[in-house]
Structure formats: C-alpha cells, structure tokens
Amino acid sequence: MADPPLLTTRSDELAPNLACLVPAGSHAYSKAADQWPAVGPRILAHGRGSKVWDVDGNGYVDWFPGLSSVSLGHAYPAVAQAVISRLERGHNFQLPTMAELEAASEFLETIALAEMVKFAKDGSTVNGGALRLARFATGRLRVAKCREHPFFSYDDWFIGTTRRCGGVVPAVAALTLEFGYNDADSLAALFSAYPDEIAAVILEPVRFDEPDPVFFPEVRRLCNENGTLLILDEIVTGMKYHLNGAQRLYGIKPDLTTWGKGIANGFPLAALTGPRHLMRLGDTTQQDSVFLLSTTFGSELVSLAAMQATIGVFAADDVIGSNYARGAALREGLNTALSAAALEPFIEFVGRDCFFGVVTRDEEGAESRVFRTLLFQELIRRGVLFRGIFYPTLSHSDEDVERTVIAFADALSTYAAALESGPASFLVGKAIQPGL
Ligand SMILES: Cc1ncc(COP(=O)(O)O)c(C=O)c1O
C-alpha cells in the first residue's frame, strides 16, 4: 500500500485520453471523475480478491467492488474456472440450451420465491421489462416509484424524472408518479388522485433506513385493493441481505422482483422473476403476449455460468452470514476510532452490517458533500478505495479490516483539523458532484 501522497501520474495522463474517446470517460455516470475526489486513481488496471491496483501500481482495499456487483471478490477462482470452462464449449447459440434450463432452475431454487425467470444483461432492462409486463397485465399506464431511491434505470420512465431528462419522451416520464419511503399515506394519496390508473409500484426493499414494520404490509394492501402490481427492485439488495433477497428478511410479498448486481460476481446478468401467471404473459409463442425482454445476449452462457458458480458459493458457504460478521467487525473498529477521536457527532455509519453507508457532517452538524469528499480523499490516500458504502465480501480479510480501520483513524486527524479551520486547505480540487 502506498503512503500518502499517491503517485498517480500515469492515471492522470490516461484519464483525459479516455474522456476523449468515451463521454465522461466512463460507461456509468457513477464511475466518472466528478464522482471522485481529485486525489486518487483515475484508471484501474486489475483486481484480485478484495484488492484493486491502478495503472501506477498503487494497491487499494476495494470496499465497493464493481459498484457492488462483484459479490465474492475480483477474479474469484470458482467463478473464473466456470467461465473458462464455458468458453471452451461455446457460449451463444441459436437455440435455447441445456445450460439455460440448469441456470433458470438453480437461480429460482436459490432465491426460492418465484416460479419463472427471464434473464437480461442489466438492471435498467429488467426494470423496464417489469413495468411493461405490469402495464400489459393491468391495462394501465401510470407507474409510481419511490422518491428516495436514487436510481432505477437509464430509460425514459425514470431518467425523465431527473434533471438529466434531456432527450427523453416527456409523455413517458409524465406517467411516472412519486411516493415517499416509509410513507404509505403518500402512496395512498396517489391511488386517490389516479384511481384505476396505476399499473405498478416500484421501490427497493431498503437503502440505509430500515422499513417501518407497517410500511410494506400497507403498500401490499394498497396494491391489492387497487389492482396494482408491486415490483421490488432487488438489483442492489439481492444476495446481500439474505440469500432469498431482502424481501425474505422483511417479509415483503412483491408480484415481480428484479435482480442484477451481485448475482454473477460482476458478470453482466440481471433477472426478472415472478409467478407463472404473470411471467407467462411474456410468452411470445402465444397470440396475446407482451414483448418481454427479448435480447440476443440475455442467455449468453458465460454470464449464466458465472451466476451458477456464484450462487453455488453463496449457498454452500453461508457467504452472507460471513459478510455480516466481517461488516460488524469493521464497523466496530471504525466506531472505536471515531469515539477515540471524539468525532461521533460528525461521522455516522448507517444501514446493516452487510452493506453500510457513511454520513458526513460539517462543523455546524449539517450533512456535507465537501467533508464527504475529504473523507474519501484521505482514505484513498491511505490505500482504501472508498466511495461512501462498505460492502464486505467473502474476499475481505481480517487484514483488510485492520488496514481500513488504521487508515480511517489516521484520516480522522485531517477531518478534525478541517472541522477546526475549514476544509478548503485540506480538500484537493472540487467536492464530488450529485450524480443525477
Ligand atoms: C437499485 C437499482 N436499480 C436499477 C439499477 C440499474 O442497473 P444497471 O446499472 O445494471 O442498469 C441500479 C444501478 O445502479 C440500481 O442501483
């Protein structure tokens, strides 16, 4: 691990070249330069287990591997082996394959919640498919999405509701309504304002705030009463909170569920699952069907092999239990460092141990993006690639935890000094920008 300051010469040289060829220099808005502190790597080279290395050779403990899609660890051997073995036998054919049958049955058996599945390549696509299915099933057009959940899709129905609405069809975005998390009254108000018009309600089970025990039962009741489908977006939460999804943990009963990050250890695979009576509406061999998620690459077998290997490890090794334990140890160490520095009023960890975030506050106690950036900067300088969420995986070791706690304790001295005399002389460059 490099001590501060990092040498990131090559990274800084290459980043403008990438930005010259790829808009924002990134294929996801959340990986772009404005989402990171100015100090730190711009371009990574490779990863193994819990570590990544940048093009200058600096190594980092990676706490958000592949935006939390790499759920076992980088280059995880069992997954790599399964992928290589599949590659040697061909991986895309003009007819369905035996491997698709096995993959579908293993996935459904693992999540143990649904009767049918349709695979695709990304979360946006399966969310779009779920909404289309709901619109077809109900004969309605409006959808209601949770206001606090920051990202569902690059499609018009969602992105048209954000400030990044350029180029979308306004009429599509206008059909999207919003309600509040843990605020069933706001959903009830939508049903009153638009009776018999709402096809689907879509939300994540949890971000960092726990669901109020009455919230999901009430959402379910409202959906039942109004003939609306409940779509649970488990693209982030799936395979993190519980093997069967966070819905099992919280007793949520959705009609349709979407999965993505984490089910194939970073390989491009997403899934829509649901009961047979709904999913069959996407059967294009029938006259009256919805055109549901028909893609050339949906059943590409490398990602399915990666998924089977990934869920095999998850199911056999109580990976989620061990992630919770690793997260708890990390959190305890971080909180001990915080209290030793007497900085508890300014930094707080939120969420469950399997996936927890940080809230950073300024000297007035107000949430602060500048202080958030400063904390990231100081951790990155000390070899911890951190962007606000700790996602412990099977590859994270006791040593990673120890290193991170030491880096954090050390970073706190800069945080404390910035609280004392203002962050301007400590933060290099600009604060990270809001993503959407
Ligand atoms: C909750 C949630 N839903 C959907 C998506 C979209 O997934 P993808 O980036 O695979 O299209 C994301 C992506 O970050 C997400 O966080």
XYZ file of C-alpha atoms and ligand atoms in Angstrom:
452
model
C 0.000 0.000 0.000
C 1.307 3.429 -0.859
C 1.602 6.072 1.837
C 0.188 9.489 1.060
C 0.624 11.234 -1.324
C -0.146 8.673 -4.002
C 1.700 8.715 -7.271
C -0.977 8.689 -9.922
C 0.973 10.122 -12.832
C 0.009 7.579 -15.450
C -3.569 7.509 -14.245
C -3.796 11.293 -14.611
C -2.200 11.141 -18.036
C -4.537 8.457 -19.353
C -7.800 9.808 -17.958
C -8.067 12.680 -20.487
C -7.389 10.225 -23.317
C -10.279 8.077 -22.151
C -12.522 11.131 -21.827
C -11.591 11.980 -25.412
C -12.920 8.649 -26.639
C -15.772 7.922 -24.206
C -18.224 10.604 -22.993
C -17.412 11.432 -19.346
C -14.540 8.967 -19.693
C -16.812 6.329 -18.214
C -19.572 3.875 -19.078
C -21.504 4.576 -15.887
C -22.156 8.066 -14.547
C -21.161 6.832 -11.102
C -17.633 5.954 -12.237
C -16.962 9.366 -13.816
C -14.318 11.756 -12.473
C -16.870 14.129 -10.920
C -17.960 11.301 -8.598
C -14.495 11.014 -7.029
C -12.089 13.251 -5.154
C -9.359 14.844 -7.270
C -6.709 12.895 -5.340
C -6.618 9.229 -6.234
C -6.582 6.871 -9.150
C -8.484 7.691 -12.323
C -7.787 4.426 -14.104
C -7.579 0.964 -12.597
C -5.606 -1.896 -14.084
C -6.603 -5.121 -12.356
C -8.039 -6.700 -9.248
C -7.798 -9.857 -7.187
C -9.881 -10.782 -4.186
C -10.578 -7.658 -2.152
C -7.846 -5.554 -3.816
C -7.539 -3.456 -6.953
C -4.468 -1.844 -8.461
C -4.308 1.332 -10.527
C -2.196 1.829 -13.646
C 0.542 3.389 -11.486
C 0.826 0.225 -9.411
C -0.863 1.538 -6.252
C -2.933 -1.100 -4.475
C -6.196 -0.438 -2.626
C -8.643 -2.337 -0.475
C -11.807 -2.161 -2.580
C -14.952 -1.772 -0.480
C -17.403 -1.354 -3.364
C -16.167 -3.900 -5.889
C -17.670 -3.377 -9.339
C -20.247 -0.962 -7.873
C -21.189 -3.848 -5.553
C -21.708 -6.302 -8.418
C -18.541 -8.277 -7.604
C -20.118 -10.080 -4.713
C -17.449 -12.702 -3.981
C -14.291 -10.841 -4.942
C -12.280 -9.947 -8.014
C -11.173 -12.885 -10.175
C -12.808 -15.274 -7.730
C -11.363 -18.709 -8.647
C -14.584 -20.765 -8.719
C -16.237 -18.194 -10.982
C -13.196 -17.784 -13.227
C -12.999 -21.572 -13.657
C -16.679 -21.850 -14.561
C -16.302 -19.062 -17.113
C -13.232 -20.621 -18.726
C -14.893 -23.998 -18.887
C -17.961 -22.467 -20.589
C -15.826 -20.500 -23.058
C -14.205 -23.703 -24.182
C -17.599 -25.157 -25.143
C -19.133 -22.134 -26.905
C -21.316 -19.573 -25.227
C -24.033 -18.299 -27.545
C -26.243 -20.450 -29.728
C -29.256 -20.069 -31.992
C -31.429 -22.342 -29.868
C -32.033 -22.483 -26.122
C -29.526 -24.659 -24.294
C -29.398 -27.227 -21.548
C -27.361 -24.673 -19.583
C -30.307 -22.237 -19.618
C -32.553 -24.864 -18.098
C -29.996 -25.552 -15.369
C -29.323 -21.849 -14.761
C -33.026 -20.977 -14.507
C -33.747 -23.836 -12.164
C -30.725 -23.168 -9.926
C -31.457 -19.457 -9.720
C -35.132 -19.988 -8.871
C -34.222 -22.643 -6.340
C -31.698 -20.331 -4.682
C -33.987 -17.340 -4.326
C -36.877 -19.710 -3.505
C -39.511 -17.068 -4.133
C -40.676 -17.224 -7.729
C -41.801 -19.651 -10.406
C -40.296 -18.175 -13.537
C -37.322 -16.071 -14.565
C -36.207 -14.087 -17.549
C -32.531 -13.132 -17.820
C -31.107 -9.962 -19.357
C -27.890 -8.012 -19.173
C -28.582 -5.063 -16.877
C -30.858 -3.761 -14.197
C -32.369 -0.995 -16.310
C -33.586 -3.547 -18.824
C -35.253 -5.857 -16.320
C -36.919 -2.947 -14.520
C -38.232 -1.753 -17.898
C -39.470 -5.282 -18.613
C -41.221 -5.485 -15.239
C -43.028 -2.217 -15.892
C -44.078 -3.234 -19.374
C -45.401 -6.510 -18.020
C -47.332 -4.651 -15.319
C -48.790 -2.234 -17.862
C -49.843 -5.115 -20.079
C -51.290 -7.134 -17.192
C -53.317 -4.235 -15.803
C -54.125 -2.321 -18.988
C -52.916 0.843 -17.238
C -50.121 3.304 -17.987
C -49.055 5.122 -14.838
C -46.337 3.840 -12.513
C -45.407 5.011 -9.016
C -41.774 4.976 -7.945
C -40.155 5.668 -4.611
C -38.776 9.208 -4.418
C -35.817 8.448 -2.129
C -34.421 5.615 -4.182
C -31.782 7.237 -6.332
C -31.567 5.084 -9.448
C -33.765 2.576 -11.224
C -32.941 2.812 -14.919
C -31.472 4.757 -17.824
C -34.890 4.528 -19.511
C -37.256 7.456 -20.091
C -39.754 6.387 -17.412
C -37.103 7.027 -14.742
C -34.399 9.297 -16.134
C -37.107 11.666 -17.421
C -37.988 12.415 -13.792
C -34.443 13.616 -13.017
C -32.529 16.722 -14.033
C -30.815 14.546 -16.668
C -34.043 14.474 -18.684
C -32.589 15.689 -21.991
C -33.667 13.597 -24.955
C -36.385 11.640 -23.189
C -40.000 11.453 -24.383
C -41.796 13.771 -21.923
C -45.090 11.919 -22.287
C -43.453 8.741 -20.949
C -41.798 10.481 -17.993
C -45.100 12.237 -17.189
C -46.650 8.832 -16.448
C -44.217 8.296 -13.541
C -45.538 9.368 -10.144
C -43.629 9.538 -6.863
C -44.297 8.491 -3.281
C -42.136 8.523 -0.153
C -40.327 5.601 1.509
C -41.907 4.652 4.823
C -44.776 6.964 3.864
C -47.715 4.783 2.847
C -50.017 7.816 3.056
C -48.201 9.401 0.129
C -48.849 6.241 -1.899
C -52.496 6.179 -0.796
C -52.792 9.779 -1.995
C -51.576 8.726 -5.465
C -54.182 5.971 -5.612
C -56.854 8.523 -4.670
C -55.648 11.022 -7.258
C -55.332 8.425 -10.042
C -57.942 5.729 -9.381
C -57.599 2.654 -11.647
C -54.668 4.257 -13.483
C -51.571 2.932 -11.703
C -50.111 -0.233 -13.213
C -47.192 -0.711 -10.828
C -45.495 0.485 -7.682
C -41.717 0.094 -7.796
C -39.203 0.506 -4.993
C -36.189 -1.063 -3.322
C -36.778 -3.023 -0.107
C -34.264 -0.937 1.834
C -31.444 1.505 1.420
C -29.992 2.555 4.714
C -33.194 3.356 6.614
C -34.949 0.229 7.800
C -38.540 -0.162 6.624
C -41.120 0.744 9.202
C -42.813 -2.570 10.176
C -46.171 -1.309 8.902
C -44.876 0.177 5.634
C -44.640 -2.836 3.318
C -47.815 -4.511 4.611
C -49.610 -1.254 3.885
C -48.021 -0.944 0.421
C -49.114 -4.526 -0.294
C -52.641 -3.820 0.917
C -52.918 -0.671 -1.211
C -51.639 -2.517 -4.281
C -54.115 -5.374 -3.733
C -57.003 -3.009 -3.166
C -56.219 -1.046 -6.303
C -55.331 -3.925 -8.634
C -51.735 -2.661 -8.960
C -48.598 -4.818 -9.200
C -45.831 -4.408 -6.646
C -42.352 -4.571 -8.200
C -39.445 -4.944 -5.813
C -36.093 -3.771 -7.175
C -33.525 -6.074 -5.544
C -30.831 -5.127 -8.018
C -28.635 -3.861 -5.192
C -30.047 -5.764 -2.226
C -30.309 -9.228 -3.829
C -27.644 -11.647 -2.485
C -26.547 -9.090 0.095
C -29.112 -9.010 2.890
C -30.417 -12.572 2.567
C -29.901 -15.390 0.082
C -33.574 -15.147 -0.906
C -33.411 -11.366 -1.195
C -34.140 -8.650 1.332
C -37.818 -9.440 0.771
C -37.372 -12.596 2.879
C -35.750 -10.618 5.669
C -38.570 -8.090 5.806
C -41.456 -10.387 4.819
C -42.288 -8.368 1.699
C -44.523 -10.061 -0.872
C -43.912 -8.473 -4.282
C -45.571 -9.565 -7.513
C -42.380 -9.180 -9.527
C -38.742 -8.849 -8.493
C -35.694 -7.609 -10.363
C -32.127 -8.744 -9.662
C -28.775 -7.657 -11.034
C -25.636 -6.594 -9.219
C -24.150 -9.432 -7.294
C -25.842 -12.457 -8.813
C -22.950 -13.301 -11.183
C -19.899 -11.847 -9.403
C -19.682 -8.845 -11.734
C -20.571 -10.610 -14.979
C -23.384 -8.904 -16.875
C -26.524 -10.645 -15.745
C -29.837 -9.352 -14.471
C -33.097 -11.172 -13.899
C -36.821 -10.598 -13.678
C -38.695 -13.145 -11.573
C -42.329 -13.682 -10.748
C -45.217 -16.102 -10.572
C -46.131 -18.184 -13.609
C -49.493 -16.492 -14.210
C -47.738 -13.136 -14.721
C -44.498 -14.206 -16.345
C -46.416 -16.278 -18.899
C -47.843 -13.069 -20.290
C -44.389 -12.701 -21.819
C -44.743 -15.940 -23.774
C -44.295 -14.775 -27.358
C -45.431 -18.122 -28.754
C -48.936 -17.031 -27.740
C -51.044 -14.576 -29.748
C -51.706 -12.110 -26.989
C -48.428 -11.561 -25.197
C -46.208 -8.722 -24.081
C -42.833 -8.469 -25.818
C -40.863 -9.145 -22.677
C -37.081 -8.875 -22.602
C -36.130 -10.468 -25.883
C -32.394 -9.942 -26.303
C -29.646 -11.703 -28.220
C -27.391 -11.702 -25.181
C -29.980 -12.479 -22.488
C -28.999 -16.141 -22.366
C -25.317 -15.723 -23.204
C -23.796 -18.607 -21.311
C -20.620 -17.111 -19.834
C -22.661 -14.916 -17.512
C -25.036 -17.763 -16.715
C -22.045 -19.955 -15.835
C -20.670 -17.143 -13.654
C -24.055 -16.870 -11.962
C -24.292 -20.606 -11.278
C -20.802 -20.618 -9.799
C -21.556 -17.507 -7.734
C -24.806 -18.735 -6.241
C -23.169 -22.123 -5.688
C -20.607 -20.491 -3.405
C -23.240 -18.294 -1.739
C -25.483 -21.243 -0.987
C -22.740 -23.617 0.191
C -20.668 -21.328 2.384
C -23.090 -19.041 4.248
C -21.382 -16.162 2.490
C -23.989 -13.670 3.623
C -23.530 -14.683 7.273
C -19.799 -14.209 6.952
C -20.274 -10.830 5.214
C -22.426 -9.639 8.123
C -19.733 -10.760 10.575
C -16.944 -9.072 8.602
C -19.018 -5.888 8.337
C -19.727 -5.940 12.072
C -16.008 -6.238 12.879
C -15.174 -3.407 10.500
C -17.902 -1.201 11.866
C -16.844 -1.819 15.431
C -13.271 -0.822 14.563
C -14.415 2.304 12.742
C -16.703 3.332 15.577
C -13.929 2.793 18.125
C -11.661 5.071 16.073
C -14.437 7.630 15.818
C -15.021 7.718 19.524
C -11.262 7.879 20.254
C -11.162 10.999 18.059
C -14.379 12.328 19.645
C -15.853 12.776 16.171
C -19.120 10.837 16.610
C -21.261 13.921 16.023
C -19.705 14.378 12.576
C -19.457 10.903 11.076
C -22.100 8.212 11.313
C -22.420 4.743 9.833
C -25.896 3.796 8.657
C -27.548 0.605 7.445
C -26.967 -3.061 8.168
C -23.518 -4.545 8.683
C -23.712 -6.374 5.339
C -23.890 -3.076 3.434
C -23.422 0.146 5.342
C -23.002 3.757 4.370
C -21.444 6.835 5.890
C -22.984 10.194 6.695
C -20.534 13.089 7.000
C -21.293 16.379 8.687
C -19.605 19.767 8.794
C -18.766 21.882 11.854
C -22.417 23.018 12.050
C -23.624 19.423 12.064
C -25.129 19.759 8.559
C -24.640 16.942 6.040
C -21.727 17.932 3.854
C -20.535 16.820 0.448
C -17.252 18.662 0.974
C -16.484 16.717 4.142
C -17.645 13.534 2.444
C -15.161 14.128 -0.360
C -12.457 14.921 2.161
C -13.025 11.626 3.975
C -12.882 9.696 0.683
C -9.726 11.578 -0.290
C -7.964 10.779 2.953
C -8.922 7.098 2.816
C -7.870 6.757 -0.810
C -4.532 8.374 0.043
C -4.094 5.628 2.595
C -4.907 2.794 0.207
C -8.636 2.347 0.844
C -10.828 2.800 -2.226
C -13.976 4.110 -0.591
C -16.975 5.935 -2.031
C -19.414 6.033 0.842
C -20.505 2.407 1.189
C -18.758 -0.538 2.807
C -19.748 -3.813 1.152
C -17.840 -6.659 2.836
C -17.444 -9.763 0.661
C -16.021 -13.238 1.133
C -12.665 -11.959 -0.136
C -12.263 -9.263 2.523
C -9.889 -10.445 5.219
C -9.174 -9.533 8.841
C -6.143 -7.745 7.493
C -8.293 -5.621 5.157
C -10.451 -4.685 8.112
C -7.419 -3.801 10.204
C -5.859 -1.745 7.415
C -9.070 0.118 6.837
C -9.531 0.916 10.500
C -5.931 2.189 10.741
C -6.410 4.304 7.602
C -9.687 5.658 8.958
C -8.234 6.517 12.366
C -5.408 8.330 10.609
C -7.764 10.116 8.182
C -9.761 11.411 11.127
C -6.932 13.727 12.150
C -7.360 15.578 8.834
C -11.138 15.572 9.265
C -10.760 17.051 12.751
C -8.343 19.715 11.508
C -10.780 20.608 8.707
C -13.589 20.966 11.233
C -11.335 23.291 13.211
C -10.050 25.541 10.439
C -12.322 24.835 7.470
C -11.959 22.154 4.769
C -10.635 24.449 1.994
C -6.959 23.987 2.767
C -7.330 20.194 3.083
C -9.521 19.267 0.142
C -7.670 18.969 -3.141
C -9.855 20.038 -6.077
C -13.631 20.089 -6.086
C -16.150 18.189 -3.988
C -17.846 15.246 -5.663
C -20.979 16.244 -7.564
C -24.539 14.957 -7.213
C -24.858 12.120 -9.727
C -28.272 12.847 -11.233
C -31.490 -0.016 -7.329
C -31.025 -0.049 -8.752
N -31.878 -0.434 -9.704
C -31.504 -0.491 -11.003
C -30.231 -0.133 -11.397
C -29.843 -0.195 -12.833
O -28.976 -1.263 -13.040
P -27.956 -1.280 -14.276
O -26.887 -0.276 -13.993
O -27.454 -2.684 -14.316
O -28.772 -0.929 -15.496
C -29.317 0.289 -10.438
C -27.947 0.694 -10.832
O -27.196 1.265 -10.099
C -29.719 0.343 -9.085
O -28.874 0.762 -8.114
